[in-house]
CSV table of C-alpha atoms and ligand atoms in Angstrom, one decimal:
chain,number,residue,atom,x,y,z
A,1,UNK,CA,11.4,32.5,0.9
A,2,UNK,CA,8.0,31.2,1.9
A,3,UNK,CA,5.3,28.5,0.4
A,4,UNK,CA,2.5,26.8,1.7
A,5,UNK,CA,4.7,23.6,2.3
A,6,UNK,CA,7.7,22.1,2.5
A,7,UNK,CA,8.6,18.7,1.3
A,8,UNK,CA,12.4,17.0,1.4
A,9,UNK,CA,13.5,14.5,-1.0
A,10,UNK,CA,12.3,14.2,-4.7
A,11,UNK,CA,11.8,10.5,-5.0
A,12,UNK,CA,8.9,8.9,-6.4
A,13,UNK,CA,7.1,9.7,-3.1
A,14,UNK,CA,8.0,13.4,-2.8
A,15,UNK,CA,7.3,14.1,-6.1
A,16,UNK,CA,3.7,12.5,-6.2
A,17,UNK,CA,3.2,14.9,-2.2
A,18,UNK,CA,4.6,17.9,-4.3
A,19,UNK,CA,2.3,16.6,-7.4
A,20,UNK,CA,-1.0,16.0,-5.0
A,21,UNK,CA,-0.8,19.1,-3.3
A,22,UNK,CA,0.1,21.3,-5.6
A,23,UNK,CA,-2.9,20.3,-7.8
A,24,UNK,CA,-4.9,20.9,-4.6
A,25,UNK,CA,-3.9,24.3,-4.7
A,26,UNK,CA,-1.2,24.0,-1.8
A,27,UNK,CA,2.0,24.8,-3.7
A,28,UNK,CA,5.1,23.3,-2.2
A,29,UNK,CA,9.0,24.0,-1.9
A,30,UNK,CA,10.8,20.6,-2.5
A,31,UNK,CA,14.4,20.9,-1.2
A,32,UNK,CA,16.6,17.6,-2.7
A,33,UNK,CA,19.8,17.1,-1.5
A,34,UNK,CA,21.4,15.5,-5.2
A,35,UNK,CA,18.8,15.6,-7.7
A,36,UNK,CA,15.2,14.4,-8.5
A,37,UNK,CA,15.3,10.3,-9.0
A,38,UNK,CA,18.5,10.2,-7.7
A,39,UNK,CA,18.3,7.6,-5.1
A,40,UNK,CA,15.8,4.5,-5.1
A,41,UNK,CA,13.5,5.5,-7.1
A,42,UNK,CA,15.3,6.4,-9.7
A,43,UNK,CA,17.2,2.9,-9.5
A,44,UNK,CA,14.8,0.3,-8.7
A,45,UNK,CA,13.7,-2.4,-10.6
A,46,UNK,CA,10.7,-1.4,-11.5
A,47,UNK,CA,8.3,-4.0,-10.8
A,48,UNK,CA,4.4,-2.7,-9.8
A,49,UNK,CA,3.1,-5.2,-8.3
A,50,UNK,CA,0.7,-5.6,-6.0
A,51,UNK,CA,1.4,-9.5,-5.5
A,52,UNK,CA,2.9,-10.6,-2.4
A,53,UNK,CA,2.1,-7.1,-0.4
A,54,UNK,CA,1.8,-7.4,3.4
A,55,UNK,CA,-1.9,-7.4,4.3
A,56,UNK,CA,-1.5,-3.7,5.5
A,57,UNK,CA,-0.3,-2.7,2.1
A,58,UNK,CA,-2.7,-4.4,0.0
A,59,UNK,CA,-5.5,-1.6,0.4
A,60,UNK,CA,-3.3,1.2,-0.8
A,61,UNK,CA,-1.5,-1.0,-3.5
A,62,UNK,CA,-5.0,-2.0,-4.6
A,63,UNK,CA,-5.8,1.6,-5.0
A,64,UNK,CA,-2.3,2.7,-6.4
A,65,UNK,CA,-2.7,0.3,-9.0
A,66,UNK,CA,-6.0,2.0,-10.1
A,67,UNK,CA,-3.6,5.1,-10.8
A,68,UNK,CA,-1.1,2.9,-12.6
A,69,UNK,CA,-3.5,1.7,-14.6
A,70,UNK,CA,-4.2,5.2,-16.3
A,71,UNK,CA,-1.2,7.5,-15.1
A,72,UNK,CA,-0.7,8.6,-18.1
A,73,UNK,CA,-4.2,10.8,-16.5
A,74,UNK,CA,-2.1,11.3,-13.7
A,75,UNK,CA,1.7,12.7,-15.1
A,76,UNK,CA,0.8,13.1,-19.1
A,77,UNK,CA,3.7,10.2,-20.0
A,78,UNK,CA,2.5,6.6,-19.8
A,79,UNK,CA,5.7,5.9,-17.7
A,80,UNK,CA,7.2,2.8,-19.8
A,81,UNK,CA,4.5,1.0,-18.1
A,82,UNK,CA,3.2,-2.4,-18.9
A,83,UNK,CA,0.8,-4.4,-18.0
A,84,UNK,CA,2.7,-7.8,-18.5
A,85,UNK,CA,1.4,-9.4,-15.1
A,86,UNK,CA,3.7,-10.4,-12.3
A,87,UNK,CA,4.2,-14.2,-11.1
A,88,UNK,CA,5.3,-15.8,-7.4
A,89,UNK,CA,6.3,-19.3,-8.5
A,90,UNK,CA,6.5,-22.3,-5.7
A,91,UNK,CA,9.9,-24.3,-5.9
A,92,UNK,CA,8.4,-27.6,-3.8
A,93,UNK,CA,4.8,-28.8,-3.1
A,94,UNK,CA,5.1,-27.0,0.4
A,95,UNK,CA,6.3,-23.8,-1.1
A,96,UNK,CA,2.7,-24.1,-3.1
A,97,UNK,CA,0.6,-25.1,0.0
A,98,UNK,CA,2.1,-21.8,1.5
A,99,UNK,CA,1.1,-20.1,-1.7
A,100,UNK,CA,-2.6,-21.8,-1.6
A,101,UNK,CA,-2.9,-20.9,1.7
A,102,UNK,CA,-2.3,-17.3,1.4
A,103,UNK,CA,-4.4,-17.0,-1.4
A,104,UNK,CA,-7.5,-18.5,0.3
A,105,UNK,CA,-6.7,-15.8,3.0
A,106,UNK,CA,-6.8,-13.0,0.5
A,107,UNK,CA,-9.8,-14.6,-0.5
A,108,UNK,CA,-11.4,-14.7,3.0
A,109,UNK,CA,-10.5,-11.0,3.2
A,110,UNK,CA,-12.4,-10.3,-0.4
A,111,UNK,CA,-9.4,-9.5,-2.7
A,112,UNK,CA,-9.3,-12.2,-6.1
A,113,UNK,CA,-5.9,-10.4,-7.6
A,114,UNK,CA,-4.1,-12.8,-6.7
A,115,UNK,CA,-4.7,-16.5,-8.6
A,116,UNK,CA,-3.5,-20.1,-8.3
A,117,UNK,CA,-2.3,-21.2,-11.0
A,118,UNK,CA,-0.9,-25.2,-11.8
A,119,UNK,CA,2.6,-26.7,-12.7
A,120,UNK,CA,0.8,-27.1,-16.3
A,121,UNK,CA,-0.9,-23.5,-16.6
A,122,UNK,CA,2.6,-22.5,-15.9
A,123,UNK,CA,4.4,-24.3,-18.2
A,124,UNK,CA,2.2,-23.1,-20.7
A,125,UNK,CA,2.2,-19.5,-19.8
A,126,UNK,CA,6.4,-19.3,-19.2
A,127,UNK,CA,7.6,-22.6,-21.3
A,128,UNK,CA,11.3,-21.6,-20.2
A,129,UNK,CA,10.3,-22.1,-16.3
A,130,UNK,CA,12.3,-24.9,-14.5
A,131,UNK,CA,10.4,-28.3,-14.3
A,132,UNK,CA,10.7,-28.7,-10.6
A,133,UNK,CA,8.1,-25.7,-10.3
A,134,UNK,CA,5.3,-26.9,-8.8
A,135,UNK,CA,3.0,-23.8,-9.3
A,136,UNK,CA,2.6,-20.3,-8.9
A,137,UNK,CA,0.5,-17.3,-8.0
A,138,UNK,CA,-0.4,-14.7,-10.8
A,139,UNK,CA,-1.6,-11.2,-10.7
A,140,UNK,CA,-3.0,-10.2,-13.9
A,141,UNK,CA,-2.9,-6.4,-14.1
A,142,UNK,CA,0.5,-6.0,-11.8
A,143,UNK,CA,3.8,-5.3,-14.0
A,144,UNK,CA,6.3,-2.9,-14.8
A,145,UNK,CA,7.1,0.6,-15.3
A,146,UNK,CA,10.7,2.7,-16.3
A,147,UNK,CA,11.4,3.8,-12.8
A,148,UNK,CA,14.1,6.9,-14.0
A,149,UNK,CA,11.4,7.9,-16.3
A,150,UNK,CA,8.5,7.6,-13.7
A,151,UNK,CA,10.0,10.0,-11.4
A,152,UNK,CA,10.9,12.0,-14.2
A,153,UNK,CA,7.3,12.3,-14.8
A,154,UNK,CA,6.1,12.9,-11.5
A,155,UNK,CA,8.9,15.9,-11.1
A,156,UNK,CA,7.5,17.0,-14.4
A,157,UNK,CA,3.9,17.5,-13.9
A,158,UNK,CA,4.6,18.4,-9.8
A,159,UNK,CA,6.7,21.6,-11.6
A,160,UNK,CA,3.8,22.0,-14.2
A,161,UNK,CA,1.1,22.4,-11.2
A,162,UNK,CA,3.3,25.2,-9.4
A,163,UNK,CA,5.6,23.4,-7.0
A,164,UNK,CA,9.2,24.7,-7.1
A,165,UNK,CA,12.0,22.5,-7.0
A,166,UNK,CA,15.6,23.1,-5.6
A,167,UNK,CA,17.9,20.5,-6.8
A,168,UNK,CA,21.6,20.1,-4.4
A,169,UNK,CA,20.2,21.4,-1.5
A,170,UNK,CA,20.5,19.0,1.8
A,171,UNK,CA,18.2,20.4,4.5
A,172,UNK,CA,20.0,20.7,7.3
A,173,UNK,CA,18.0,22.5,9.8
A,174,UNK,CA,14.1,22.3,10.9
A,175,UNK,CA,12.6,24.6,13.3
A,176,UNK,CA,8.9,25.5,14.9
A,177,UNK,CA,8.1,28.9,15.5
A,178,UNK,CA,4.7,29.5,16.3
A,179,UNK,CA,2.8,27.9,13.2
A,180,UNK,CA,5.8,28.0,10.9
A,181,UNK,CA,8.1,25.5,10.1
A,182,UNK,CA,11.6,27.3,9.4
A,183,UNK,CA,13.7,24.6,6.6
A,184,UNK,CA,17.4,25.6,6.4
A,185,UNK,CA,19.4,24.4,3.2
A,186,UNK,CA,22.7,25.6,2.6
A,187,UNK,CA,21.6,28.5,0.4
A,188,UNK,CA,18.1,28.9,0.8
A,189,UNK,CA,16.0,29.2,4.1
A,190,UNK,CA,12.1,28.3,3.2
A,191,UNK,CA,9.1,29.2,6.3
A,192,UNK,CA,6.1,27.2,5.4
A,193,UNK,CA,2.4,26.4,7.8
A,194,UNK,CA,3.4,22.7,7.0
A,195,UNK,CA,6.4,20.1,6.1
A,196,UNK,CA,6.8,16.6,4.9
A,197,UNK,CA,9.2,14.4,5.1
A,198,UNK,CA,9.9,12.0,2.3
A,199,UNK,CA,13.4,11.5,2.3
A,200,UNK,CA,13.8,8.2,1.7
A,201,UNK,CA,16.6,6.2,3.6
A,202,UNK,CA,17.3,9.3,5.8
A,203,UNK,CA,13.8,10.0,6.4
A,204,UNK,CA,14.8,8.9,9.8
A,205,UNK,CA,17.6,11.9,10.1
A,206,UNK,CA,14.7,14.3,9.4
A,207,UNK,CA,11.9,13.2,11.7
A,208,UNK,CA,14.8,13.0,14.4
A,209,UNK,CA,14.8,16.6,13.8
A,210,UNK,CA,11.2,16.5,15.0
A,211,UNK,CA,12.3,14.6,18.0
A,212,UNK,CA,11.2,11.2,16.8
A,213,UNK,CA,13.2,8.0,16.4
A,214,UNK,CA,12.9,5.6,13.7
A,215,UNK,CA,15.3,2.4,13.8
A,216,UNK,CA,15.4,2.8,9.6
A,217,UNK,CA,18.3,0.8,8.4
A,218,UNK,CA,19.7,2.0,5.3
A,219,UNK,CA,20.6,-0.9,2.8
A,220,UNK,CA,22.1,-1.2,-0.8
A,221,UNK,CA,19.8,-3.2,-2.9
A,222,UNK,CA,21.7,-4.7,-5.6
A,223,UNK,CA,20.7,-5.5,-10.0
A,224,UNK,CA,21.9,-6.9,-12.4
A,225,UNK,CA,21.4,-6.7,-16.4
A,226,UNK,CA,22.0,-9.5,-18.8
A,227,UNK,CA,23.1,-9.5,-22.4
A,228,UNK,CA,20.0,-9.7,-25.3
A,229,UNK,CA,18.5,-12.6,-25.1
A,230,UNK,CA,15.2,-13.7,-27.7
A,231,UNK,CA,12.4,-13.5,-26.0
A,232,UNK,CA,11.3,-16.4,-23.6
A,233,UNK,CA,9.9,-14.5,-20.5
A,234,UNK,CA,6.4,-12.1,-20.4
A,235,UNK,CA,5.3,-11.5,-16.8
A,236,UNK,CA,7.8,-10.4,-13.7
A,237,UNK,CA,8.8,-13.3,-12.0
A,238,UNK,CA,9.8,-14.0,-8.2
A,239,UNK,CA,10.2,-17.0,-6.3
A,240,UNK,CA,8.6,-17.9,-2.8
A,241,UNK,CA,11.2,-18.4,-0.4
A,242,UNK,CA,14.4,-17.2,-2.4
A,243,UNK,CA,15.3,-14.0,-3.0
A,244,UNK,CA,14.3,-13.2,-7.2
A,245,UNK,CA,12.6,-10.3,-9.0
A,246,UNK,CA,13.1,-11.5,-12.9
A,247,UNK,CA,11.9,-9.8,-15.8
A,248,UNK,CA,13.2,-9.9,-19.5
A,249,UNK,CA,12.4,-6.5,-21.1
A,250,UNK,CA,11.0,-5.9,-24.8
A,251,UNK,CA,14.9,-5.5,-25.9
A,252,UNK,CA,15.6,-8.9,-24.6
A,253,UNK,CA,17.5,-7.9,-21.4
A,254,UNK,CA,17.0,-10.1,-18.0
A,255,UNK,CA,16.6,-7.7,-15.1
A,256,UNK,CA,17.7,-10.1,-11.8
A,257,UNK,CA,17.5,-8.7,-8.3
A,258,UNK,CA,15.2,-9.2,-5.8
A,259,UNK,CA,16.9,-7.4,-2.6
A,260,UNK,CA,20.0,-9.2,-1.9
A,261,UNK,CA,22.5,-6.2,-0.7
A,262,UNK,CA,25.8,-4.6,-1.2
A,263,UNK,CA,27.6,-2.2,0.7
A,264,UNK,CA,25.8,1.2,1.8
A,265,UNK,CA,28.2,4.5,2.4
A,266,UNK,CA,25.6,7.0,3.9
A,267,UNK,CA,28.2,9.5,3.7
A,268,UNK,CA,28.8,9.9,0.3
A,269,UNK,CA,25.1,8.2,-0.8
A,270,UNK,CA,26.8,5.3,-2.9
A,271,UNK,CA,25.7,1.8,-2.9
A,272,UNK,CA,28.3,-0.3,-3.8
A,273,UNK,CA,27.7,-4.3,-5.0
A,274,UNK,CA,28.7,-7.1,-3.0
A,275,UNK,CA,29.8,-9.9,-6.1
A,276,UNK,CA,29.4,-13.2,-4.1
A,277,UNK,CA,25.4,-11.9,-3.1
A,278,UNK,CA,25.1,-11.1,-6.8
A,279,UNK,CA,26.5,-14.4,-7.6
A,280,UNK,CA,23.8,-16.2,-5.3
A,281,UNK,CA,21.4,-14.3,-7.2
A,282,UNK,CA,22.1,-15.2,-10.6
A,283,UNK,CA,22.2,-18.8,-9.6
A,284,UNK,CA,18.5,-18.4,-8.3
A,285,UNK,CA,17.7,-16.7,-11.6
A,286,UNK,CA,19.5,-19.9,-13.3
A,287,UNK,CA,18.0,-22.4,-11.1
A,288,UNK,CA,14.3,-21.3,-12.0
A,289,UNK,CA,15.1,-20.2,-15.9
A,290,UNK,CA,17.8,-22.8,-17.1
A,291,UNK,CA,18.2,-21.5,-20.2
A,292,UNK,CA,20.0,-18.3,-18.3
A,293,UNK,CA,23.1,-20.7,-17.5
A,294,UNK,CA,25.1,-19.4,-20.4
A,295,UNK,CA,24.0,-15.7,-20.1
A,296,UNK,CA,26.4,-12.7,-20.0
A,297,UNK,CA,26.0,-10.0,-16.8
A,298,UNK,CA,26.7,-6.5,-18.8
A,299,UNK,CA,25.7,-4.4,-15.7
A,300,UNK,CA,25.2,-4.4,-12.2
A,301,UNK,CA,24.6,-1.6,-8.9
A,302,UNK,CA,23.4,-1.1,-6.1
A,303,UNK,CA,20.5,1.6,-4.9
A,304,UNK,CA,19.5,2.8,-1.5
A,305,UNK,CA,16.8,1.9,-0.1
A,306,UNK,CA,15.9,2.3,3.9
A,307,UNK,CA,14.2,-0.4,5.3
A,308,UNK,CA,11.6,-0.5,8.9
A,309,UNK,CA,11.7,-3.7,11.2
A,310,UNK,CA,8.7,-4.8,9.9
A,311,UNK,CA,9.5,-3.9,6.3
A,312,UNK,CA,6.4,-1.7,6.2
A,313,UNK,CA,6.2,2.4,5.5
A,314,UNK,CA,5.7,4.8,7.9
A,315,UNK,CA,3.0,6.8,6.1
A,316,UNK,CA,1.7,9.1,9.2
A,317,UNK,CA,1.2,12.5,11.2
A,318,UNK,CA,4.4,13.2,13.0
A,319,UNK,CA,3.3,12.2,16.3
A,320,UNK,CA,5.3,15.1,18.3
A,321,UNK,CA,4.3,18.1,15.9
A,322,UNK,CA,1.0,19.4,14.3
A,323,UNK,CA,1.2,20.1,10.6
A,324,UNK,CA,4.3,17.4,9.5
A,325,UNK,CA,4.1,14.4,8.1
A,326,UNK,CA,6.2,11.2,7.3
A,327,UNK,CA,6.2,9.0,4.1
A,328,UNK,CA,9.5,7.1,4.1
A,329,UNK,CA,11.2,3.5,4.6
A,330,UNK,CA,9.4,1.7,1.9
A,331,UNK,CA,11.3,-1.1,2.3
A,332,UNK,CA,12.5,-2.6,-1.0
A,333,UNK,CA,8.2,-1.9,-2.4
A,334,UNK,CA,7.6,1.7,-2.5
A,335,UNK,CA,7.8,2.4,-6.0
A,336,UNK,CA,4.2,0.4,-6.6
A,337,UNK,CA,2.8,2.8,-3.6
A,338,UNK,CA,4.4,6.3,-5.6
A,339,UNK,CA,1.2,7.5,-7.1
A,340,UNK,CA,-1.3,6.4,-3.9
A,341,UNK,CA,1.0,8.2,-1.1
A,342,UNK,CA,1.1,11.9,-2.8
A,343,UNK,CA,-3.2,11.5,-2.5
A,344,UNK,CA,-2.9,10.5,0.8
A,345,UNK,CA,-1.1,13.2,2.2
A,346,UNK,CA,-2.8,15.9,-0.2
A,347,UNK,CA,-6.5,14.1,1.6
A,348,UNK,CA,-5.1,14.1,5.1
A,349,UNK,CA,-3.7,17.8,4.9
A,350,UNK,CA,-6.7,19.1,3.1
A,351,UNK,CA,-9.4,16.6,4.9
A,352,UNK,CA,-7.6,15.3,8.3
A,353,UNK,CA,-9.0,12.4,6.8
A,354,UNK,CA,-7.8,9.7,3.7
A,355,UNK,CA,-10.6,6.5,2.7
A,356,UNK,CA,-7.5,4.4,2.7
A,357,UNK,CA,-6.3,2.6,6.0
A,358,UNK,CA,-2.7,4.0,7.3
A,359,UNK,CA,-3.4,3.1,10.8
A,360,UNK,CA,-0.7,0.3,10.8
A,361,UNK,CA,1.8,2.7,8.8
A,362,UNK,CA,2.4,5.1,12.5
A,363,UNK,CA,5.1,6.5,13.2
A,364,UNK,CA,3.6,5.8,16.7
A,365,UNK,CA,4.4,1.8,16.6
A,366,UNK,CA,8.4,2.2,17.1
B,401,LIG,C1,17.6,-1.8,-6.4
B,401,LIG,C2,16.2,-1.5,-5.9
B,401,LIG,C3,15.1,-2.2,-6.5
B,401,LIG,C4,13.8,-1.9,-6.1
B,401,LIG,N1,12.8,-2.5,-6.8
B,401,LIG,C5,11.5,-2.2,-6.6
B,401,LIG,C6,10.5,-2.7,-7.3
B,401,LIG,O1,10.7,-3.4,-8.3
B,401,LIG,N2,9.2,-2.3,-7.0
B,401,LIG,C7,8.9,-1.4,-6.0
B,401,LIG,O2,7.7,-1.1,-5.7
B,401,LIG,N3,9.9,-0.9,-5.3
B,401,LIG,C8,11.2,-1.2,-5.5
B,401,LIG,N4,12.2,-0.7,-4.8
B,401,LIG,C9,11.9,0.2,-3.7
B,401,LIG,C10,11.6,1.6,-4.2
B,401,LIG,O3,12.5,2.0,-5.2
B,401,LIG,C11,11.6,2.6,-3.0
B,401,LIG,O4,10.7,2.1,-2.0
B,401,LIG,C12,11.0,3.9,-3.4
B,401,LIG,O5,11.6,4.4,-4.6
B,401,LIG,C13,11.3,4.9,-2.3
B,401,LIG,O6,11.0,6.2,-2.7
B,401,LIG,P1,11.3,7.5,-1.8
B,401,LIG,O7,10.8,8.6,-2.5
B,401,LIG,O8,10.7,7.2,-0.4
B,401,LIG,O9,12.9,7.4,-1.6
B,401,LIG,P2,14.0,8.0,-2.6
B,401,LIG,O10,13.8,7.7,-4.0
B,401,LIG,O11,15.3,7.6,-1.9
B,401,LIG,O12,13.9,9.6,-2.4
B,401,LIG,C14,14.2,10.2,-1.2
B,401,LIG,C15,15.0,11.5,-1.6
B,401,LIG,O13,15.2,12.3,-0.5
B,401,LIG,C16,16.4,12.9,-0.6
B,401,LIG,N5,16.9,13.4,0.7
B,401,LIG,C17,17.2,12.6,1.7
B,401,LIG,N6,17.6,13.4,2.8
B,401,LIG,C18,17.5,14.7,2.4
B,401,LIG,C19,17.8,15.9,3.0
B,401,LIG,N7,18.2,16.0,4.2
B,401,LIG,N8,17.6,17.1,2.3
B,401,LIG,C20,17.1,17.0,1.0
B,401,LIG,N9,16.9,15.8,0.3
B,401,LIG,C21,17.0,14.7,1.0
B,401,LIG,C22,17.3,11.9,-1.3
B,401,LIG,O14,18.4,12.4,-2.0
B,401,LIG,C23,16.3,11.2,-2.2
B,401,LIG,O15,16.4,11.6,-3.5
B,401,LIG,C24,13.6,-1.0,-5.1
B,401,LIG,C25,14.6,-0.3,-4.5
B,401,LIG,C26,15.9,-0.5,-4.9
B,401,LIG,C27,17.0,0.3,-4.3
């Protein structure tokens, strides 16, 4: 068969390329080796926040949120997304200085998202926060969305724009011939002028097809679900120096996670839990909400995620081949960056240029 592109993996990232450029009038192949949302995005914890972002993340989760804001504009389904805010709370007086002093640099560099707030404006706003908090940053506007459903949406309204999606298909072999890309699957062989890789935690398999090495270490990023509980927690909450992402949902649950790991088996694509990490998770989760000590785990697991040295994307023109890109290794944050990377990649094919800064997101820098 032949298209005008093709992209591998439909997670929240190949979906939104398949999405961008189809609505550009580029209509894509997606080959997926299990099926759309399968993997991390389909499994995260959905937090969208742009809190906490390494500074060469912040310009593109700035403008992601933008899309967040309104993607029901984007997908035609609001994504289970709310605005509840998202809070980084300081366990000791020099856990706030370091949260102070970051947000005077944020302010230096001209974002305001991100906001002090006191031990007392805390207390007010989460009254089931542990005393020994001494404050917290806030980012009104950050929050959380229904990852499954997300992708879902994204896969949706990529299929309604043209591209064509083949589910169990693990591309196995990539080849150049003059300006053609050649994709083999096991069933279906795809020549397209142009091919992006977005598969996830073996994004690095693929662009060592294209002769590049990534050290991308795949992890199993581990959650955890808690009975109903009545309501006592709003905004997403995570700590500064321990590992916590916290958020109760409208039907009372406590998500708890934060990146901890499990076990990863590449082979199969399972994560599996490791209980003793979970176990210093929940006491985290305890520790900053007491009120959790008597809570029930119903659920727990794992999702892969593959994860740079500096914990940042590679977002970037294969450096060894014209016409291929890269989006993968998000790092435990790429579900925030979903809707912002498809535009990207849909700017840079059809402009060689995007507004946004990707410089620091090479493929170049391993
Ligand atoms: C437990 C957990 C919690 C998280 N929480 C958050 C959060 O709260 N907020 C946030 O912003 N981010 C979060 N993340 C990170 C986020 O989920 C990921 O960064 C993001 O989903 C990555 O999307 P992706 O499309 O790059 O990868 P994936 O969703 O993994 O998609 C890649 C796809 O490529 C396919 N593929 C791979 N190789 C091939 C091949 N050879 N042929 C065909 N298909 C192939 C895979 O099957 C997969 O479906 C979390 C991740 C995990 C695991």
């Amino acid at each position: 068969m032949k298209a005008d592109a093709v992209v591998i993996g439909a997670g929240i990232h190949g979906c939104s390329v398949a999405l961008h450029l189809a609505r550009s009038g580029i209509v894509p192949v997606v080959f997926e080796q299990s099926h759309p949302g399968r993997h991390a995005s389909g499994v995260n914890a959905g937090g969208v926040r742009r809190l906490g972002r390494h500074f060469s993340e912040i310009p593109l989760s700035v403008a992601a949120m933008k899309l967040w804001w309104n993607i029901r504009d984007l997908v035609d389904d609001d994504c289970g997304f709310e605005s509840s805010g998202q809070v980084k709370v300081a366990e000791s007086e020099a856990e706030f200085e370091l949260l102070k002093s970051r947000v005077k640099k944020l302010e230096m560099d001209g974002y305001e998202h991100e906001e002090i707030i006191t031990r007392s404006e805390l207390k007010i706003r989460i009254p089931a926060i542990s005393d020994h908090c001494h404050g917290a940053i806030i980012c009104h506007g950050d929050g959380q969305a229904k990852p499954f459903r997300t992708v879902r949406a994204f896969y949706a309204a990529a299929k309604h724009a043209g591209a064509r999606f083949f589910p169990d298909q693990v591309v196995d072999s990539i080849k150049r011939t003059g300006q053609t890309w050649k994709v083999t699957t096991r069933d279906f062989s795809c020549e397209a002028p142009l091919l992006i890789n977005c598969a996830g935690a073996w994004g690095n398999q693929i662009a060592a097809l294209l002769d590049e090495q990534v050290p991308l270490e795949p992890t199993a990023l581990m959650l955890m679900i808690s009975e109903r509980l009545p309501h006592f927690c709003t905004p997403v909450v995570g700590a500064t120096q321990r590992t916590l992402s916290f958020k109760q949902f409208s039907n009372g649950t406590v998500l708890i996670g934060g990146g901890l790991q499990g076990y990863v088996d590449m082979s199969r694509q399972q994560g599996h839990v490791d209980i003793d990490q979970l176990a210093i998770n929940a006491r985290t989760a305890r520790d900053i909400f007491p009120l959790m000590e008597k809570a029930r785990i119903v659920r727990c697991w794992a999702g892969i995620e593959g994860v740079t040295p500096d914990q940042i994307p590679v977002i970037s023109p294969s450096s060894t081949y014209p016409d291929a890109y890269h989006v993968f290794g998000f790092s435990a944050h790429g579900f925030q960056l979903g809707p912002i990377t498809g535009r990207i990649i849909s700017d840079l094919v059809n402009h060689q240029s995007t507004e946004l800064p990707i410089e620091d997101f090479s493929i170049d820098r391993f």
